[in-house]
C-alpha atoms as one frame of an Amber mdcrd trajectory, in Angstrom:
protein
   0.000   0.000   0.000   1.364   3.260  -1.357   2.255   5.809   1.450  -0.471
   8.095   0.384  -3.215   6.100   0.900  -2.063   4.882   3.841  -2.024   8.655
   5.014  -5.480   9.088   3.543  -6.958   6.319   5.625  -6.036   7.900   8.447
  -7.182  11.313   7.755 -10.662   9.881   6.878 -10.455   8.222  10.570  -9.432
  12.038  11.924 -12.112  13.402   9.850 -15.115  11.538  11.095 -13.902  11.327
  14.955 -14.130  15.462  14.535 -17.748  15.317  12.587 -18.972  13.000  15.947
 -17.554  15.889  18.151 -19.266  18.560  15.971 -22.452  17.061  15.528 -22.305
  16.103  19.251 -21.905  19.974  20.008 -24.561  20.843  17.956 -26.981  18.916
  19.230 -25.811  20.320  22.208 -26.312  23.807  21.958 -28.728  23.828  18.335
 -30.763  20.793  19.499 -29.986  19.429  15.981 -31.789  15.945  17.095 -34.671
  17.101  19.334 -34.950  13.421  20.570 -31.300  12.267  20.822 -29.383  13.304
  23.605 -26.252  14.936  22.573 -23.751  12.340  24.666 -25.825   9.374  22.772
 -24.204  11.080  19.870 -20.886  10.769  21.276 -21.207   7.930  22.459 -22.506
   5.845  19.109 -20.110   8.065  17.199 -16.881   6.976  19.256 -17.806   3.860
  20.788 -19.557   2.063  17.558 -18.703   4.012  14.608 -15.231   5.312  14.614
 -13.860   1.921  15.647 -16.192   0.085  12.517 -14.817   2.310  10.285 -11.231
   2.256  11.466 -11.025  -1.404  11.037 -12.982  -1.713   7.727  -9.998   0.547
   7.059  -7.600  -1.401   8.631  -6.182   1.870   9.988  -4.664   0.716  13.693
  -3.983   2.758  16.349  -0.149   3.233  16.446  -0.101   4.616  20.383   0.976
   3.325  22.865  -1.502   2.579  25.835  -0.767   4.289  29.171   0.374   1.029
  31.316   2.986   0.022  28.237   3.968   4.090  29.118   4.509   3.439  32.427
   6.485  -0.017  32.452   8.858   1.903  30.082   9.165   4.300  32.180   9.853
   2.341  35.025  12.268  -0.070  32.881  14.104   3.119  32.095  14.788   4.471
  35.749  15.668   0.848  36.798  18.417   1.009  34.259  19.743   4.249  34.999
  19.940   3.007  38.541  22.253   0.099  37.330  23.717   1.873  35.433  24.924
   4.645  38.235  25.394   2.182  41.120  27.176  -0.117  38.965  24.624  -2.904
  40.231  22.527  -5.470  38.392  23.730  -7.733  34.862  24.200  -4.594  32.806
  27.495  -3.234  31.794  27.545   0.318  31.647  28.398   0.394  28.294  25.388
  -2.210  27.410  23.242   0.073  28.778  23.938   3.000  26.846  23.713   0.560
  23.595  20.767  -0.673  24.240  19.035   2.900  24.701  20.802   4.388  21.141
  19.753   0.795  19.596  16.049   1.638  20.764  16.241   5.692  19.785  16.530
   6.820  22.820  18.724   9.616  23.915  20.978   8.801  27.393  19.170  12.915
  27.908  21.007  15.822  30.002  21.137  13.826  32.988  22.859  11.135  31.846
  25.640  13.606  30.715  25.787  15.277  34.280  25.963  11.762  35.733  29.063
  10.567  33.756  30.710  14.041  34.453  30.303  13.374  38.247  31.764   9.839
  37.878  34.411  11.061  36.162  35.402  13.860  38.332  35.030  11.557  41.073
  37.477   8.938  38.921  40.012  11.528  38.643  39.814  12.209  42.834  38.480
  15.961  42.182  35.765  15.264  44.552  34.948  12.665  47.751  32.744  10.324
  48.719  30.335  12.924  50.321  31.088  15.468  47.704  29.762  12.590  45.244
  26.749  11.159  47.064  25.981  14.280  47.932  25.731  15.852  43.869  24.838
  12.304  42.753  21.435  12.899  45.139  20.731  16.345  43.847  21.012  14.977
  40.530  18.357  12.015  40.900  16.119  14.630  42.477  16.090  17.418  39.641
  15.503  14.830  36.670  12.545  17.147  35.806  11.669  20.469  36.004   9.243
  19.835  38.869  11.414  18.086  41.133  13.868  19.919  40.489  11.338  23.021
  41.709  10.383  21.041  44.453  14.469  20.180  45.380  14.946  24.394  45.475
  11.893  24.757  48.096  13.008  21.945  50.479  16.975  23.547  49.751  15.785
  27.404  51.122  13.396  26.051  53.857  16.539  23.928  55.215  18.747  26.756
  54.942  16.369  29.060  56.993  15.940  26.034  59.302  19.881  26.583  60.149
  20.027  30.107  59.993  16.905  30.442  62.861  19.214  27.538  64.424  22.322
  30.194  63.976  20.130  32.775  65.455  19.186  30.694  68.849  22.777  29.771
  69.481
């Protein structure tokens, strides 16, 4: 199957699953069937029709469901873990492979992480130094925790300096 009509089954799929919302919203608000419920509308269109058509199509759904999202996810931090403690079957190297050999990028905190071992490799900082920015690290993966790191950082710090204060 040419490219093309591969690309036009799938529009026709798009198409329709926007005519159910728009003829759901106008019998909404226009009353367009005075003795259908709008939500029967949306419900027939998505639940009965878009899936007939999409398989008399043979158009499949390419996404990937929200568990499978997850367990990667997970599968993902459980190898970086190996990875940074050194711990499980994987090789460090193997690790890395097998992400590139999948797409993936290692990201920005995979980077930081193999500057810290390294520095820590060459003796530029110790054990606490290390644990201590290996922690931070894991903590600000996203922007969010990272947020959330900053917070718990300045309420610490004024934690000590009331302690500074008393003394």
């Amino acid at each position: 199957m040419s490219p093309l009509s591969e690309r036009a089954r799938e529009k026709i799929v798009e198409v329709l699953a926007l005519a159910i919302l728009g003829v759901g919203l106008l019998d909404l608000f226009l009353g367009v069937f005075p003795e259908i419920p709008f939500f029967v509308v949306w419900i027939v269109g998505y639940a009965v029709l878009l899936p007939i058509v999409a398989l008399l199509l043979g158009v499949e759904d390419e996404d990937e469901s929200f568990v499978d999202g997850i367990e990667r996810a997970a599968d993902d931090v459980a190898r970086e873990i190996e990875r940074v403690t050194g711990t499980g079957s994987r090789s460090r190297n193997g690790t890395d492979g097998d992400r590139r050999d999948r797409g993936e990028s290692t990201g920005d905190v995979g980077d930081a992480i193999e500057t810290l071992r390294a520095r820590y490799a060459r003796g530029d900082l110790t054990d606490e130094q290390f644990e201590r920015k290996l922690d931070r690290l894991l903590e600000t993966e996203s922007p969010e925790s990272a947020a959330e790191w900053r917070t718990r950082e300045r309420e610490r710090e004024r934690e000590r300096e009331r302690l500074d204060e008393r003394s």
